[in-house]
Amino acid sequence: MAKKLFIETLGCQMNVRDSEHMIAELQLHEGYELTQEVGEADLILINTCSVREKPVQKLFSEIGMYAKQRKPGAKIGVTGCTASHLGEEIIRRSPAVDFVLGARNTSKIVQVLHKPKAVETSIDYDDTTYQFADYRSSKVKAFVNIMVGCDKSCTFCIVPYTRGEEISIPDDLILDEVRRAADQGIKEVILLGQNVNSYGRRVSGGRKGIGFTELLRRVSRVDGIERIRFTSPHPLHMDDEFIEEFASNPKICKNIHMPLQSGSTRILRQMRRGYTKEWFIERAAKIRALTPDVTIGTDIIVAFPGESEEDFADTLDVVREVGFETMFSFKYSPRPLTPAAQFPNQVDPEVADARLWRLQEFQQEIHDRVAAAQAGKVYDVLFEEYNSETGMLIGRSGNNFMIRVPASDGRLVGSIAPVKIVKTGRHALTGELEG
Ligand code: 5AD
Ligand code: SF4
């Protein structure tokens, strides 16, 4: 019988791709098969995130739970950003853990499996040109790493300490991977990096790089790829050439993530984000002016150290002005190793809760208005799955609305068809096939 792998993936899309890489390596070299049942797994992997404190606290109770549920002899491995950050402390606090594998060391998954109590967490390790085995969780869309690490120094962010310095993957390797995906019938690629606009500045092997805008052009020339998404760009580095390419290249989906973090220029300076309130608003306005039907998503942190009522009002201002279609909002969480954790004037937790609540209420109103305004619109939808229980095809428009369409079967999964929106709601839109 094949050995079974249970994997839990927390955090961002880079982690999703790292999990796919580990699954691929374990399938090819060790004969593992995936399972959804912890109790029947021979190997349990927790691919962790450390961007905020809560999931890190939860990790240890989770390990305890898996240790109880596992079958005798099953191994537990902790991977990802918290693995990078806490390293051997994880094994010290939880002796049930067999190995710890940092986010920059994914290609060593097979090695650590055979090394009792292995801890591989170097953030200088470069496996960007490693040829991972092939595994994708979707037959329709493919995550493709274009770079690893981050050279920014946002004062709140632990990522540079868990994923190390920024290295771009050579463009020919990226294009090979995109072509392979297209050959397998993939329609959409999602290019991944912590800061995609700085793609190409330092390429592995010291090779000369092309910039992100040029990479987008080359990826869009791959036959069979109909849609390109990417995450995340950095508002500071969204230059005119990039925005014009985004707006005019028909293969690039008209949805963009623009992490604001704060609307106050004073706080942005403390965060070392490099842009002002006005710069951000102007960039978003330019994108909207050039790109009909574009949707803009964002991340916002409330209650960064020293944030006053006035600073918070600036954030609400930007939210009102830009009208983000989607938003992830967080309370500031002090992270070890980061400068902001040492800043004075940490905001009172009750004030932080109240601001988060106000921001989310405000955003909900915008979101409801946006959803209601979609009635009657026609979008090209790429269908990703069919739910036979509800009889619904589920897919996304280019501008990233989730759209459901009643259908008797899943034949349309993997294809793009025009859909007219007939019903709007908070979580999904419902439509009918056109024509
Ligand atoms: N506290 C709260 N939120 C954070 N993020 C990153 N670091 C922190 C922190 N210390 C948020 C940012 C980022 C998203 C992935 O997580 O908004 O864009
Ligand atoms: Fe963190 Fe800034 Fe890098 Fe994003 S760009 S991961 S916020 S340091």
CSV table of C-alpha atoms and ligand atoms in Angstrom, one decimal:
chain,number,residue,atom,x,y,z
A,1,MET,CA,0.0,0.0,0.0
A,2,ALA,CA,1.2,3.5,-0.8
A,3,LYS,CA,2.3,5.7,2.0
A,4,LYS,CA,-0.1,8.5,2.8
A,5,LEU,CA,0.6,12.2,3.2
A,6,PHE,CA,-1.6,14.7,5.1
A,7,ILE,CA,-0.7,18.3,4.5
A,8,GLU,CA,-2.2,21.4,6.1
A,9,THR,CA,-1.3,24.7,4.3
A,10,LEU,CA,-1.7,28.0,6.1
A,11,GLY,CA,-0.9,31.5,4.9
A,12,CYS,CA,-0.3,32.9,1.5
A,13,GLN,CA,-0.2,31.6,-2.1
A,14,MET,CA,3.6,31.2,-1.9
A,15,ASN,CA,2.8,28.6,0.8
A,16,VAL,CA,0.3,26.9,-1.5
A,17,ARG,CA,2.9,26.6,-4.2
A,18,ASP,CA,5.5,25.3,-1.7
A,19,SER,CA,3.0,22.7,-0.5
A,20,GLU,CA,2.5,21.6,-4.2
A,21,HIS,CA,6.3,21.3,-4.5
A,22,MET,CA,6.6,19.1,-1.4
A,23,ILE,CA,3.7,17.0,-2.5
A,24,ALA,CA,5.3,16.5,-5.9
A,25,GLU,CA,8.7,15.6,-4.5
A,26,LEU,CA,7.1,13.1,-2.0
A,27,GLN,CA,5.0,11.5,-4.7
A,28,LEU,CA,7.8,11.1,-7.2
A,29,HIS,CA,10.7,10.1,-4.9
A,30,GLU,CA,8.9,8.4,-2.0
A,31,GLY,CA,5.6,7.1,-3.5
A,32,TYR,CA,3.3,9.1,-1.2
A,33,GLU,CA,-0.4,9.6,-2.0
A,34,LEU,CA,-2.4,12.5,-0.5
A,35,THR,CA,-5.0,11.9,2.1
A,36,GLN,CA,-7.6,14.1,3.9
A,37,GLU,CA,-7.6,11.9,7.0
A,38,VAL,CA,-4.9,12.6,9.6
A,39,GLY,CA,-5.5,9.2,11.2
A,40,GLU,CA,-4.4,7.3,8.1
A,41,ALA,CA,-1.4,9.4,7.3
A,42,ASP,CA,2.2,8.2,7.5
A,43,LEU,CA,3.5,11.7,7.2
A,44,ILE,CA,1.7,14.9,8.5
A,45,LEU,CA,3.0,18.2,7.3
A,46,ILE,CA,2.0,21.6,8.7
A,47,ASN,CA,3.1,24.3,6.3
A,48,THR,CA,3.0,27.4,8.5
A,49,CYS,CA,2.7,31.2,8.2
A,50,SER,CA,4.3,33.6,10.7
A,51,VAL,CA,3.0,36.9,9.5
A,52,ARG,CA,0.8,37.4,12.5
A,53,GLU,CA,1.1,36.0,16.1
A,54,LYS,CA,-2.1,34.1,16.4
A,55,PRO,CA,-1.4,31.3,13.9
A,56,VAL,CA,2.0,30.8,15.5
A,57,GLN,CA,0.4,30.4,19.0
A,58,LYS,CA,-2.0,27.9,17.5
A,59,LEU,CA,0.8,25.8,16.0
A,60,PHE,CA,1.7,24.1,19.2
A,61,SER,CA,-1.8,23.1,20.1
A,62,GLU,CA,-2.2,21.8,16.6
A,63,ILE,CA,0.9,19.7,16.8
A,64,GLY,CA,-0.5,18.2,20.0
A,65,MET,CA,-3.7,17.4,18.4
A,66,TYR,CA,-2.1,15.7,15.4
A,67,ALA,CA,0.2,13.8,17.7
A,68,LYS,CA,-2.9,12.3,19.4
A,69,GLN,CA,-4.7,11.5,16.2
A,70,ARG,CA,-1.8,10.0,14.3
A,71,LYS,CA,-1.4,6.3,13.7
A,72,PRO,CA,1.6,4.7,15.4
A,73,GLY,CA,4.9,5.5,13.7
A,74,ALA,CA,3.5,8.4,11.6
A,75,LYS,CA,5.9,11.4,11.3
A,76,ILE,CA,5.1,15.0,11.8
A,77,GLY,CA,7.0,17.8,10.0
A,78,VAL,CA,6.7,21.5,10.4
A,79,THR,CA,7.5,23.6,7.3
A,80,GLY,CA,7.2,27.2,6.1
A,81,CYS,CA,7.7,30.6,7.7
A,82,THR,CA,7.3,29.6,11.3
A,83,ALA,CA,9.7,26.8,10.7
A,84,SER,CA,12.3,29.3,9.4
A,85,HIS,CA,11.6,31.6,12.3
A,86,LEU,CA,11.5,29.3,15.3
A,87,GLY,CA,13.7,26.5,14.0
A,88,GLU,CA,14.8,23.9,16.6
A,89,GLU,CA,12.7,25.6,19.3
A,90,ILE,CA,9.8,23.8,17.6
A,91,ILE,CA,11.3,20.4,18.4
A,92,ARG,CA,12.3,21.5,21.9
A,93,ARG,CA,8.7,22.6,22.7
A,94,SER,CA,7.0,19.8,20.8
A,95,PRO,CA,9.2,16.6,20.9
A,96,ALA,CA,6.5,14.9,18.7
A,97,VAL,CA,7.9,16.8,15.7
A,98,ASP,CA,10.3,14.8,13.6
A,99,PHE,CA,11.7,17.6,11.4
A,100,VAL,CA,11.6,21.3,10.8
A,101,LEU,CA,12.0,22.6,7.2
A,102,GLY,CA,12.2,26.4,6.5
A,103,ALA,CA,10.4,28.2,3.7
A,104,ARG,CA,13.7,28.7,1.8
A,105,ASN,CA,14.5,24.9,2.0
A,106,THR,CA,11.5,23.3,0.4
A,107,SER,CA,13.6,21.3,-2.1
A,108,LYS,CA,15.1,19.4,0.9
A,109,ILE,CA,11.8,17.7,1.9
A,110,VAL,CA,13.0,14.2,0.9
A,111,GLN,CA,16.3,14.6,2.7
A,112,VAL,CA,14.8,15.8,6.1
A,113,LEU,CA,12.3,12.9,6.0
A,114,HIS,CA,15.2,10.5,6.5
A,115,LYS,CA,17.2,12.6,9.0
A,116,PRO,CA,15.8,12.2,12.5
A,117,LYS,CA,15.1,15.6,14.2
A,118,ALA,CA,16.5,17.4,11.1
A,119,VAL,CA,16.3,21.2,11.2
A,120,GLU,CA,16.9,22.9,7.9
A,121,THR,CA,16.1,26.6,8.1
A,122,SER,CA,18.9,28.6,6.4
A,123,ILE,CA,17.4,31.7,4.8
A,124,ASP,CA,20.5,32.0,2.6
A,125,TYR,CA,19.8,28.8,0.8
A,126,ASP,CA,18.9,29.2,-2.9
A,127,ASP,CA,16.8,26.5,-4.5
A,128,THR,CA,15.3,28.8,-7.1
A,129,THR,CA,16.7,26.7,-10.0
A,130,TYR,CA,15.9,23.4,-8.5
A,131,GLN,CA,13.7,21.3,-10.8
A,132,PHE,CA,10.8,20.3,-8.6
A,133,ALA,CA,8.7,17.4,-9.6
A,134,ASP,CA,5.3,18.2,-11.0
A,135,TYR,CA,2.1,18.5,-9.0
A,136,ARG,CA,-0.7,21.0,-9.3
A,137,SER,CA,-3.9,21.1,-7.2
A,138,SER,CA,-5.9,22.6,-10.1
A,139,LYS,CA,-6.2,21.5,-13.7
A,140,VAL,CA,-7.3,24.9,-14.7
A,141,LYS,CA,-4.9,27.4,-13.1
A,142,ALA,CA,-1.3,27.2,-12.1
A,143,PHE,CA,0.8,29.0,-9.5
A,144,VAL,CA,4.3,29.8,-10.9
A,145,ASN,CA,7.0,31.2,-8.6
A,146,ILE,CA,8.9,34.0,-10.2
A,147,MET,CA,11.0,35.0,-7.2
A,148,VAL,CA,11.6,34.2,-3.6
A,149,GLY,CA,12.4,36.3,-0.6
A,150,CYS,CA,12.0,40.1,-0.1
A,151,ASP,CA,14.4,42.9,0.0
A,152,LYS,CA,12.0,45.5,1.4
A,153,SER,CA,12.2,46.4,5.0
A,154,CYS,CA,8.7,47.2,6.1
A,155,THR,CA,9.1,47.6,9.8
A,156,PHE,CA,6.1,45.4,10.7
A,157,CYS,CA,6.9,42.4,8.5
A,158,ILE,CA,8.7,39.2,9.5
A,159,VAL,CA,8.9,37.9,5.9
A,160,PRO,CA,12.4,39.1,5.1
A,161,TYR,CA,13.6,37.1,8.1
A,162,THR,CA,11.7,33.9,7.1
A,163,ARG,CA,12.1,33.9,3.4
A,164,GLY,CA,15.4,35.7,3.1
A,165,GLU,CA,16.7,38.1,0.5
A,166,GLU,CA,15.1,38.5,-2.8
A,167,ILE,CA,16.2,36.3,-5.7
A,168,SER,CA,14.5,36.2,-9.1
A,169,ILE,CA,14.1,33.0,-11.1
A,170,PRO,CA,15.6,33.2,-14.6
A,171,ASP,CA,12.9,34.1,-17.1
A,172,ASP,CA,13.7,31.1,-19.4
A,173,LEU,CA,12.9,28.7,-16.5
A,174,ILE,CA,9.6,30.6,-15.7
A,175,LEU,CA,8.6,30.5,-19.4
A,176,ASP,CA,9.4,26.7,-19.6
A,177,GLU,CA,7.2,26.1,-16.6
A,178,VAL,CA,4.4,28.2,-18.1
A,179,ARG,CA,4.7,26.3,-21.4
A,180,ARG,CA,4.6,23.0,-19.6
A,181,ALA,CA,1.4,24.1,-17.7
A,182,ALA,CA,-0.2,25.2,-21.0
A,183,ASP,CA,0.6,21.8,-22.6
A,184,GLN,CA,-1.2,20.2,-19.7
A,185,GLY,CA,-4.3,22.3,-20.5
A,186,ILE,CA,-3.8,25.0,-17.9
A,187,LYS,CA,-5.6,28.2,-18.9
A,188,GLU,CA,-4.5,30.7,-16.2
A,189,VAL,CA,-1.2,31.3,-14.5
A,190,ILE,CA,-0.7,33.2,-11.3
A,191,LEU,CA,2.8,34.6,-11.0
A,192,LEU,CA,4.0,34.7,-7.4
A,193,GLY,CA,6.5,36.8,-5.6
A,194,GLN,CA,6.6,38.9,-2.4
A,195,ASN,CA,7.2,42.0,-4.5
A,196,VAL,CA,6.7,41.2,-8.2
A,197,ASN,CA,7.5,44.7,-9.5
A,198,SER,CA,11.1,44.3,-8.5
A,199,TYR,CA,11.4,41.0,-10.5
A,200,GLY,CA,14.8,40.7,-12.3
A,201,ARG,CA,17.0,42.8,-10.1
A,202,ARG,CA,19.0,39.9,-8.7
A,203,VAL,CA,18.7,36.8,-10.8
A,204,SER,CA,19.9,33.4,-9.5
A,205,GLY,CA,23.3,32.4,-10.9
A,206,GLY,CA,24.1,36.1,-11.4
A,207,ARG,CA,22.3,36.1,-14.7
A,208,LYS,CA,21.1,39.3,-16.3
A,209,GLY,CA,17.4,39.9,-15.7
A,210,ILE,CA,14.4,41.3,-17.6
A,211,GLY,CA,11.9,43.5,-15.7
A,212,PHE,CA,8.5,42.4,-14.5
A,213,THR,CA,6.6,44.3,-17.3
A,214,GLU,CA,8.7,42.5,-19.9
A,215,LEU,CA,8.1,39.2,-18.1
A,216,LEU,CA,4.4,39.8,-18.3
A,217,ARG,CA,4.7,40.4,-22.1
A,218,ARG,CA,6.6,37.2,-22.6
A,219,VAL,CA,4.3,35.1,-20.5
A,220,SER,CA,1.3,36.5,-22.4
A,221,ARG,CA,2.8,35.2,-25.7
A,222,VAL,CA,2.6,31.6,-24.5
A,223,ASP,CA,0.0,29.8,-26.6
A,224,GLY,CA,-2.8,28.3,-24.6
A,225,ILE,CA,-2.4,30.6,-21.6
A,226,GLU,CA,-5.5,32.8,-21.7
A,227,ARG,CA,-5.2,34.6,-18.4
A,228,ILE,CA,-2.4,36.0,-16.3
A,229,ARG,CA,-2.7,37.1,-12.7
A,230,PHE,CA,0.1,38.0,-10.3
A,231,THR,CA,0.6,38.7,-6.6
A,232,SER,CA,1.8,40.9,-5.0
A,233,PRO,CA,2.9,44.1,-6.6
A,234,HIS,CA,4.2,47.0,-4.4
A,235,PRO,CA,2.4,50.3,-4.8
A,236,LEU,CA,5.7,52.2,-4.7
A,237,HIS,CA,7.1,50.3,-7.7
A,238,MET,CA,4.0,50.4,-10.0
A,239,ASP,CA,5.4,52.6,-12.7
A,240,ASP,CA,3.6,54.0,-15.7
A,241,GLU,CA,5.0,51.3,-18.1
A,242,PHE,CA,3.7,48.6,-15.8
A,243,ILE,CA,0.2,50.2,-15.3
A,244,GLU,CA,-0.1,50.7,-19.1
A,245,GLU,CA,0.9,47.1,-19.8
A,246,PHE,CA,-1.6,45.9,-17.1
A,247,ALA,CA,-4.4,48.0,-18.7
A,248,SER,CA,-3.7,47.1,-22.3
A,249,ASN,CA,-2.6,43.5,-22.4
A,250,PRO,CA,-5.8,41.5,-22.9
A,251,LYS,CA,-4.4,38.4,-21.3
A,252,ILE,CA,-3.7,40.2,-18.0
A,253,CYS,CA,-6.8,39.8,-15.7
A,254,LYS,CA,-8.2,43.2,-14.6
A,255,ASN,CA,-7.8,42.6,-10.9
A,256,ILE,CA,-4.9,43.9,-9.0
A,257,HIS,CA,-3.8,43.7,-5.3
A,258,MET,CA,-2.5,47.0,-4.0
A,259,PRO,CA,-1.5,46.5,-0.4
A,260,LEU,CA,-2.1,50.0,1.2
A,261,GLN,CA,-1.3,49.0,4.8
A,262,SER,CA,-2.1,52.5,6.0
A,263,GLY,CA,-3.6,55.7,4.5
A,264,SER,CA,-1.5,58.0,6.7
A,265,THR,CA,1.7,59.3,5.2
A,266,ARG,CA,3.1,59.7,8.7
A,267,ILE,CA,2.4,56.0,9.5
A,268,LEU,CA,3.6,54.9,6.0
A,269,ARG,CA,6.9,56.5,6.8
A,270,GLN,CA,7.1,54.7,10.1
A,271,MET,CA,6.3,51.5,8.2
A,272,ARG,CA,9.0,52.3,5.7
A,273,ARG,CA,6.6,51.7,2.8
A,274,GLY,CA,8.2,54.4,0.6
A,275,TYR,CA,5.0,56.1,-0.7
A,276,THR,CA,2.6,58.7,0.5
A,277,LYS,CA,-1.2,58.8,0.8
A,278,GLU,CA,-1.3,60.9,-2.3
A,279,TRP,CA,1.0,58.7,-4.3
A,280,PHE,CA,-1.2,55.6,-3.6
A,281,ILE,CA,-4.4,57.4,-4.5
A,282,GLU,CA,-2.9,58.7,-7.8
A,283,ARG,CA,-1.6,55.2,-8.8
A,284,ALA,CA,-5.0,53.7,-8.1
A,285,ALA,CA,-6.8,56.5,-10.0
A,286,LYS,CA,-4.5,55.9,-13.0
A,287,ILE,CA,-5.2,52.2,-13.0
A,288,ARG,CA,-9.0,52.9,-12.8
A,289,ALA,CA,-8.8,55.5,-15.6
A,290,LEU,CA,-7.0,53.2,-18.0
A,291,THR,CA,-8.8,50.0,-17.1
A,292,PRO,CA,-12.6,49.7,-17.4
A,293,ASP,CA,-14.1,47.2,-15.0
A,294,VAL,CA,-10.9,46.8,-13.0
A,295,THR,CA,-11.2,45.7,-9.4
A,296,ILE,CA,-8.6,46.6,-6.8
A,297,GLY,CA,-7.9,44.6,-3.7
A,298,THR,CA,-5.9,45.7,-0.7
A,299,ASP,CA,-4.4,44.8,2.7
A,300,ILE,CA,-4.7,47.2,5.6
A,301,ILE,CA,-3.1,47.1,9.1
A,302,VAL,CA,-4.9,49.1,11.8
A,303,ALA,CA,-3.3,50.2,15.1
A,304,PHE,CA,0.3,50.2,13.9
A,305,PRO,CA,2.4,51.7,16.8
A,306,GLY,CA,1.6,55.4,17.2
A,307,GLU,CA,-1.5,55.4,15.0
A,308,SER,CA,-3.7,58.3,16.1
A,309,GLU,CA,-7.4,58.8,15.3
A,310,GLU,CA,-6.3,61.2,12.6
A,311,ASP,CA,-4.0,58.7,11.0
A,312,PHE,CA,-6.8,56.1,11.1
A,313,ALA,CA,-9.1,58.7,9.5
A,314,ASP,CA,-6.6,59.0,6.6
A,315,THR,CA,-6.9,55.3,6.1
A,316,LEU,CA,-10.7,55.5,5.9
A,317,ASP,CA,-10.2,58.4,3.5
A,318,VAL,CA,-8.1,56.3,1.1
A,319,VAL,CA,-10.6,53.4,1.4
A,320,ARG,CA,-13.4,55.8,0.5
A,321,GLU,CA,-11.5,57.4,-2.4
A,322,VAL,CA,-10.2,54.2,-4.0
A,323,GLY,CA,-13.3,52.1,-3.2
A,324,PHE,CA,-11.4,48.8,-3.0
A,325,GLU,CA,-13.6,45.9,-4.2
A,326,THR,CA,-11.9,43.5,-1.8
A,327,MET,CA,-9.9,44.1,1.4
A,328,PHE,CA,-8.1,42.0,4.0
A,329,SER,CA,-7.7,43.9,7.2
A,330,PHE,CA,-5.7,43.1,10.2
A,331,LYS,CA,-4.9,44.4,13.7
A,332,TYR,CA,-1.2,45.2,14.0
A,333,SER,CA,0.6,42.2,15.5
A,334,PRO,CA,4.1,42.8,16.9
A,335,ARG,CA,6.5,40.3,15.3
A,336,PRO,CA,9.8,39.2,16.8
A,337,LEU,CA,12.9,40.5,14.9
A,338,THR,CA,11.0,43.4,13.3
A,339,PRO,CA,11.8,47.0,14.2
A,340,ALA,CA,8.1,48.0,14.9
A,341,ALA,CA,7.9,45.5,17.7
A,342,GLN,CA,10.3,47.8,19.6
A,343,PHE,CA,8.5,51.0,18.8
A,344,PRO,CA,7.0,53.0,21.7
A,345,ASN,CA,3.2,53.9,21.7
A,346,GLN,CA,1.9,50.5,20.9
A,347,VAL,CA,-1.9,51.1,20.5
A,348,ASP,CA,-4.3,50.0,23.2
A,349,PRO,CA,-5.9,46.6,22.2
A,350,GLU,CA,-9.4,48.0,22.7
A,351,VAL,CA,-8.8,50.9,20.4
A,352,ALA,CA,-7.3,48.5,17.9
A,353,ASP,CA,-10.4,46.3,18.1
A,354,ALA,CA,-12.7,49.3,17.6
A,355,ARG,CA,-10.8,50.6,14.6
A,356,LEU,CA,-10.7,47.2,12.9
A,357,TRP,CA,-14.4,46.9,13.4
A,358,ARG,CA,-15.1,50.4,12.0
A,359,LEU,CA,-12.9,49.7,9.0
A,360,GLN,CA,-14.6,46.4,8.3
A,361,GLU,CA,-18.1,47.9,8.6
A,362,PHE,CA,-17.1,50.7,6.2
A,363,GLN,CA,-15.7,48.2,3.8
A,364,GLN,CA,-18.8,46.0,4.0
A,365,GLU,CA,-20.9,48.9,2.7
A,366,ILE,CA,-18.6,49.4,-0.2
A,367,HIS,CA,-18.5,45.7,-0.9
A,368,ASP,CA,-22.4,45.5,-0.9
A,369,ARG,CA,-22.6,48.4,-3.3
A,370,VAL,CA,-20.1,46.9,-5.6
A,371,ALA,CA,-21.8,43.5,-5.6
A,372,ALA,CA,-25.3,45.0,-6.3
A,373,ALA,CA,-23.8,47.0,-9.2
A,374,GLN,CA,-22.9,43.8,-11.0
A,375,ALA,CA,-26.5,42.8,-11.8
A,376,GLY,CA,-26.9,42.6,-15.6
A,377,LYS,CA,-23.2,42.7,-16.4
A,378,VAL,CA,-21.7,40.1,-18.7
A,379,TYR,CA,-18.3,38.6,-17.8
A,380,ASP,CA,-16.1,36.0,-19.4
A,381,VAL,CA,-15.9,33.3,-16.7
A,382,LEU,CA,-13.2,30.7,-16.5
A,383,PHE,CA,-14.9,27.7,-14.8
A,384,GLU,CA,-12.7,26.0,-12.2
A,385,GLU,CA,-15.0,23.4,-10.7
A,386,TYR,CA,-18.4,21.8,-10.7
A,387,ASN,CA,-20.3,21.1,-7.5
A,388,SER,CA,-22.6,18.2,-8.2
A,389,GLU,CA,-24.4,18.6,-4.9
A,390,THR,CA,-25.6,22.2,-5.7
A,391,GLY,CA,-25.6,21.7,-9.4
A,392,MET,CA,-23.4,24.7,-9.8
A,393,LEU,CA,-20.4,25.5,-12.0
A,394,ILE,CA,-18.0,27.8,-10.1
A,395,GLY,CA,-15.6,30.1,-11.8
A,396,ARG,CA,-14.1,33.6,-11.8
A,397,SER,CA,-14.4,36.6,-14.0
A,398,GLY,CA,-11.1,38.2,-15.2
A,399,ASN,CA,-11.7,40.9,-12.5
A,400,ASN,CA,-12.0,38.2,-10.0
A,401,PHE,CA,-15.6,38.0,-9.0
A,402,MET,CA,-16.6,34.5,-8.0
A,403,ILE,CA,-19.5,33.5,-10.2
A,404,ARG,CA,-21.8,30.5,-10.0
A,405,VAL,CA,-23.9,29.2,-12.9
A,406,PRO,CA,-26.5,26.4,-12.6
A,407,ALA,CA,-25.5,23.5,-14.9
A,408,SER,CA,-26.4,19.8,-15.2
A,409,ASP,CA,-22.8,18.7,-15.5
A,410,GLY,CA,-19.2,19.8,-15.3
A,411,ARG,CA,-18.3,19.7,-18.9
A,412,LEU,CA,-17.5,23.4,-19.0
A,413,VAL,CA,-14.8,23.2,-16.3
A,414,GLY,CA,-11.6,24.5,-17.8
A,415,SER,CA,-13.3,26.6,-20.4
A,416,ILE,CA,-14.2,30.3,-20.6
A,417,ALA,CA,-17.7,31.4,-21.4
A,418,PRO,CA,-19.7,34.6,-21.2
A,419,VAL,CA,-22.0,34.8,-18.3
A,420,LYS,CA,-24.7,37.3,-17.5
A,421,ILE,CA,-25.1,38.2,-13.8
A,422,VAL,CA,-28.7,37.6,-12.7
A,423,LYS,CA,-28.4,37.5,-8.9
A,424,THR,CA,-26.0,39.3,-6.6
A,425,GLY,CA,-24.9,38.5,-3.1
A,426,ARG,CA,-22.3,39.1,-0.5
A,427,HIS,CA,-20.2,36.1,-1.2
A,428,ALA,CA,-20.8,35.1,-4.8
A,429,LEU,CA,-22.7,36.3,-7.9
A,430,THR,CA,-25.0,34.0,-9.8
A,431,GLY,CA,-25.3,34.1,-13.5
A,432,GLU,CA,-26.6,32.4,-16.7
A,433,LEU,CA,-24.6,31.4,-19.7
A,434,GLU,CA,-25.1,33.9,-22.5
A,435,GLY,CA,-26.2,32.8,-26.0
B,1,5AD,N1,0.7,42.6,11.8
B,1,5AD,C1,-0.5,42.6,11.2
B,1,5AD,N2,-0.6,42.4,9.8
B,1,5AD,C2,0.6,42.1,9.2
B,1,5AD,N3,0.8,41.9,7.9
B,1,5AD,C3,2.1,41.7,7.7
B,1,5AD,N4,2.8,41.8,8.9
B,1,5AD,C4,1.8,42.1,9.8
B,1,5AD,C5,1.8,42.4,11.2
B,1,5AD,N5,3.0,42.4,11.9
B,1,5AD,C6,-0.3,41.9,6.9
B,1,5AD,C7,0.0,42.9,5.8
B,1,5AD,C8,0.4,42.1,4.6
B,1,5AD,C9,-0.4,40.8,4.8
B,1,5AD,C10,0.1,39.6,4.1
B,1,5AD,O1,-0.3,40.6,6.2
B,1,5AD,O2,-1.1,43.6,5.5
B,1,5AD,O3,0.2,42.7,3.4
B,2,SF4,FE1,6.6,42.3,4.1
B,2,SF4,FE2,6.9,44.5,2.7
B,2,SF4,FE3,8.1,42.3,1.9
B,2,SF4,FE4,5.4,42.6,1.7
B,2,SF4,S1,6.9,43.8,0.6
B,2,SF4,S2,6.5,40.8,2.4
B,2,SF4,S3,5.0,43.7,3.5
B,2,SF4,S4,8.5,43.3,3.8
